[in-house]
Amino acid sequence: MPTATPIPPLAPLPERDNSEIPHVFVGSVTINGAPAPNGTEVTVWLEEFNAPLGAGTSSGGDYSVLANQHGAQSFEGRTLIFKVNGQDSGETAIWEKGGATILAVSLN
């Protein structure tokens, strides 16, 4: 009988590096095709960490969030995961130092 492969625990998120310029993301956020209610949380993650790189809340169906650099190892070129109210939106983006990206995120 096959055995389940253990899932490694998520690493703690290192301290934020305030000397690095974050990547800012802005755009619309929808839930089931409608603008998300004010206060909907949008978070940005790297898959190996137990906490988000940044978080923001929606207003008028739009969001903005800073994805900060954490720790000494650069996030340059890494794939970010976007969550809406804690659920994976399926949207991803590449982290760039000082980047600014317009990205629509949604939950269906």
mmCIF file of C-alpha atoms in Angstrom:
data_model
loop_
_atom_site.group_PDB
_atom_site.id
_atom_site.type_symbol
_atom_site.label_atom_id
_atom_site.label_comp_id
_atom_site.label_asym_id
_atom_site.label_seq_id
_atom_site.Cartn_x
_atom_site.Cartn_y
_atom_site.Cartn_z
ATOM 1 C CA MET A 1 0.000 0.000 0.000
ATOM 2 C CA PRO A 2 1.473 3.409 -0.968
ATOM 3 C CA THR A 3 2.241 5.839 1.800
ATOM 4 C CA ALA A 4 1.543 9.543 1.686
ATOM 5 C CA THR A 5 4.504 11.796 1.084
ATOM 6 C CA PRO A 6 4.845 14.110 4.068
ATOM 7 C CA ILE A 7 4.307 17.774 3.305
ATOM 8 C CA PRO A 8 7.171 19.881 4.651
ATOM 9 C CA PRO A 9 6.095 22.611 7.058
ATOM 10 C CA LEU A 10 6.046 26.160 5.750
ATOM 11 C CA ALA A 11 9.037 28.296 6.660
ATOM 12 C CA PRO A 12 8.537 31.361 8.830
ATOM 13 C CA LEU A 13 8.562 34.589 6.841
ATOM 14 C CA PRO A 14 11.888 36.415 7.416
ATOM 15 C CA GLU A 15 11.931 40.011 8.639
ATOM 16 C CA ARG A 16 10.982 42.659 6.072
ATOM 17 C CA ASP A 17 13.969 44.300 4.351
ATOM 18 C CA ASN A 18 13.096 47.998 4.466
ATOM 19 C CA SER A 19 16.131 48.900 2.328
ATOM 20 C CA GLU A 20 14.587 47.195 -0.738
ATOM 21 C CA ILE A 21 11.870 48.854 -2.808
ATOM 22 C CA PRO A 22 8.691 46.710 -2.809
ATOM 23 C CA HIS A 23 6.652 45.665 -5.846
ATOM 24 C CA VAL A 24 3.254 47.408 -5.884
ATOM 25 C CA PHE A 25 0.175 45.706 -7.324
ATOM 26 C CA VAL A 26 -3.105 47.472 -8.078
ATOM 27 C CA GLY A 27 -6.244 46.452 -9.921
ATOM 28 C CA SER A 28 -9.798 45.269 -9.672
ATOM 29 C CA VAL A 29 -10.908 42.503 -7.342
ATOM 30 C CA THR A 30 -14.089 40.550 -8.042
ATOM 31 C CA ILE A 31 -15.964 37.732 -6.347
ATOM 32 C CA ASN A 32 -18.272 35.638 -8.552
ATOM 33 C CA GLY A 33 -18.006 38.294 -11.271
ATOM 34 C CA ALA A 34 -19.110 41.218 -9.079
ATOM 35 C CA PRO A 35 -16.891 43.900 -7.546
ATOM 36 C CA ALA A 36 -15.629 42.702 -4.175
ATOM 37 C CA PRO A 37 -17.180 44.418 -1.148
ATOM 38 C CA ASN A 38 -15.172 47.135 0.577
ATOM 39 C CA GLY A 39 -12.708 45.620 3.032
ATOM 40 C CA THR A 40 -12.088 42.415 1.057
ATOM 41 C CA GLU A 41 -8.534 41.281 1.850
ATOM 42 C CA VAL A 42 -6.010 40.720 -0.961
ATOM 43 C CA THR A 43 -2.724 39.095 0.074
ATOM 44 C CA VAL A 44 0.472 38.230 -1.811
ATOM 45 C CA TRP A 45 2.417 35.059 -0.959
ATOM 46 C CA LEU A 46 5.451 32.980 -1.858
ATOM 47 C CA GLU A 47 4.492 29.323 -1.582
ATOM 48 C CA GLU A 48 7.159 28.354 0.969
ATOM 49 C CA PHE A 49 6.302 30.942 3.639
ATOM 50 C CA ASN A 50 3.680 30.816 6.391
ATOM 51 C CA ALA A 51 2.685 34.486 6.085
ATOM 52 C CA PRO A 52 2.012 36.923 3.224
ATOM 53 C CA LEU A 53 4.613 39.315 1.808
ATOM 54 C CA GLY A 54 1.961 42.019 1.819
ATOM 55 C CA ALA A 55 -1.742 42.629 2.345
ATOM 56 C CA GLY A 56 -4.304 45.222 1.325
ATOM 57 C CA THR A 57 -8.047 45.702 1.372
ATOM 58 C CA SER A 58 -10.439 46.596 -1.398
ATOM 59 C CA SER A 59 -12.354 49.826 -1.823
ATOM 60 C CA GLY A 60 -14.855 50.365 -4.623
ATOM 61 C CA GLY A 61 -13.898 47.028 -6.218
ATOM 62 C CA ASP A 62 -10.199 47.928 -6.440
ATOM 63 C CA TYR A 63 -7.199 46.939 -4.323
ATOM 64 C CA SER A 64 -3.575 47.917 -3.830
ATOM 65 C CA VAL A 65 -0.898 45.913 -2.057
ATOM 66 C CA LEU A 66 2.858 46.206 -1.554
ATOM 67 C CA ALA A 67 4.770 42.931 -1.932
ATOM 68 C CA ASN A 68 7.763 43.618 0.294
ATOM 69 C CA GLN A 69 11.189 41.979 0.171
ATOM 70 C CA HIS A 70 11.799 39.828 3.256
ATOM 71 C CA GLY A 71 15.156 38.396 4.319
ATOM 72 C CA ALA A 72 18.545 38.584 2.606
ATOM 73 C CA GLN A 73 17.783 36.390 -0.438
ATOM 74 C CA SER A 74 16.236 38.444 -3.265
ATOM 75 C CA PHE A 75 12.720 37.595 -4.434
ATOM 76 C CA GLU A 76 13.614 38.908 -7.936
ATOM 77 C CA GLY A 77 11.986 36.675 -10.574
ATOM 78 C CA ARG A 78 10.021 34.602 -8.025
ATOM 79 C CA THR A 79 6.371 33.710 -8.667
ATOM 80 C CA LEU A 80 3.890 35.347 -6.298
ATOM 81 C CA ILE A 81 0.486 33.886 -5.412
ATOM 82 C CA PHE A 82 -2.555 36.117 -4.849
ATOM 83 C CA LYS A 83 -5.267 35.247 -2.342
ATOM 84 C CA VAL A 84 -8.638 36.902 -1.813
ATOM 85 C CA ASN A 85 -10.033 36.581 1.723
ATOM 86 C CA GLY A 86 -7.564 33.727 2.291
ATOM 87 C CA GLN A 87 -8.551 31.732 -0.809
ATOM 88 C CA ASP A 88 -6.144 31.182 -3.720
ATOM 89 C CA SER A 89 -7.351 33.326 -6.630
ATOM 90 C CA GLY A 90 -5.334 31.409 -9.226
ATOM 91 C CA GLU A 91 -3.593 34.660 -10.197
ATOM 92 C CA THR A 92 0.191 34.857 -10.110
ATOM 93 C CA ALA A 93 2.825 37.455 -10.957
ATOM 94 C CA ILE A 94 6.606 37.739 -10.955
ATOM 95 C CA TRP A 95 8.230 39.824 -8.182
ATOM 96 C CA GLU A 96 10.381 42.727 -9.412
ATOM 97 C CA LYS A 97 12.300 45.174 -7.215
ATOM 98 C CA GLY A 98 10.439 48.479 -7.512
ATOM 99 C CA GLY A 99 7.908 46.940 -9.906
ATOM 100 C CA ALA A 100 4.426 48.335 -10.473
ATOM 101 C CA THR A 101 1.813 46.012 -11.953
ATOM 102 C CA ILE A 102 -1.882 46.321 -12.758
ATOM 103 C CA LEU A 103 -3.459 42.909 -12.110
ATOM 104 C CA ALA A 104 -7.126 41.948 -11.833
ATOM 105 C CA VAL A 105 -7.770 39.234 -9.240
ATOM 106 C CA SER A 106 -10.961 37.268 -8.792
ATOM 107 C CA LEU A 107 -12.658 34.424 -6.976
ATOM 108 C CA ASN A 108 -15.283 32.418 -8.824
#
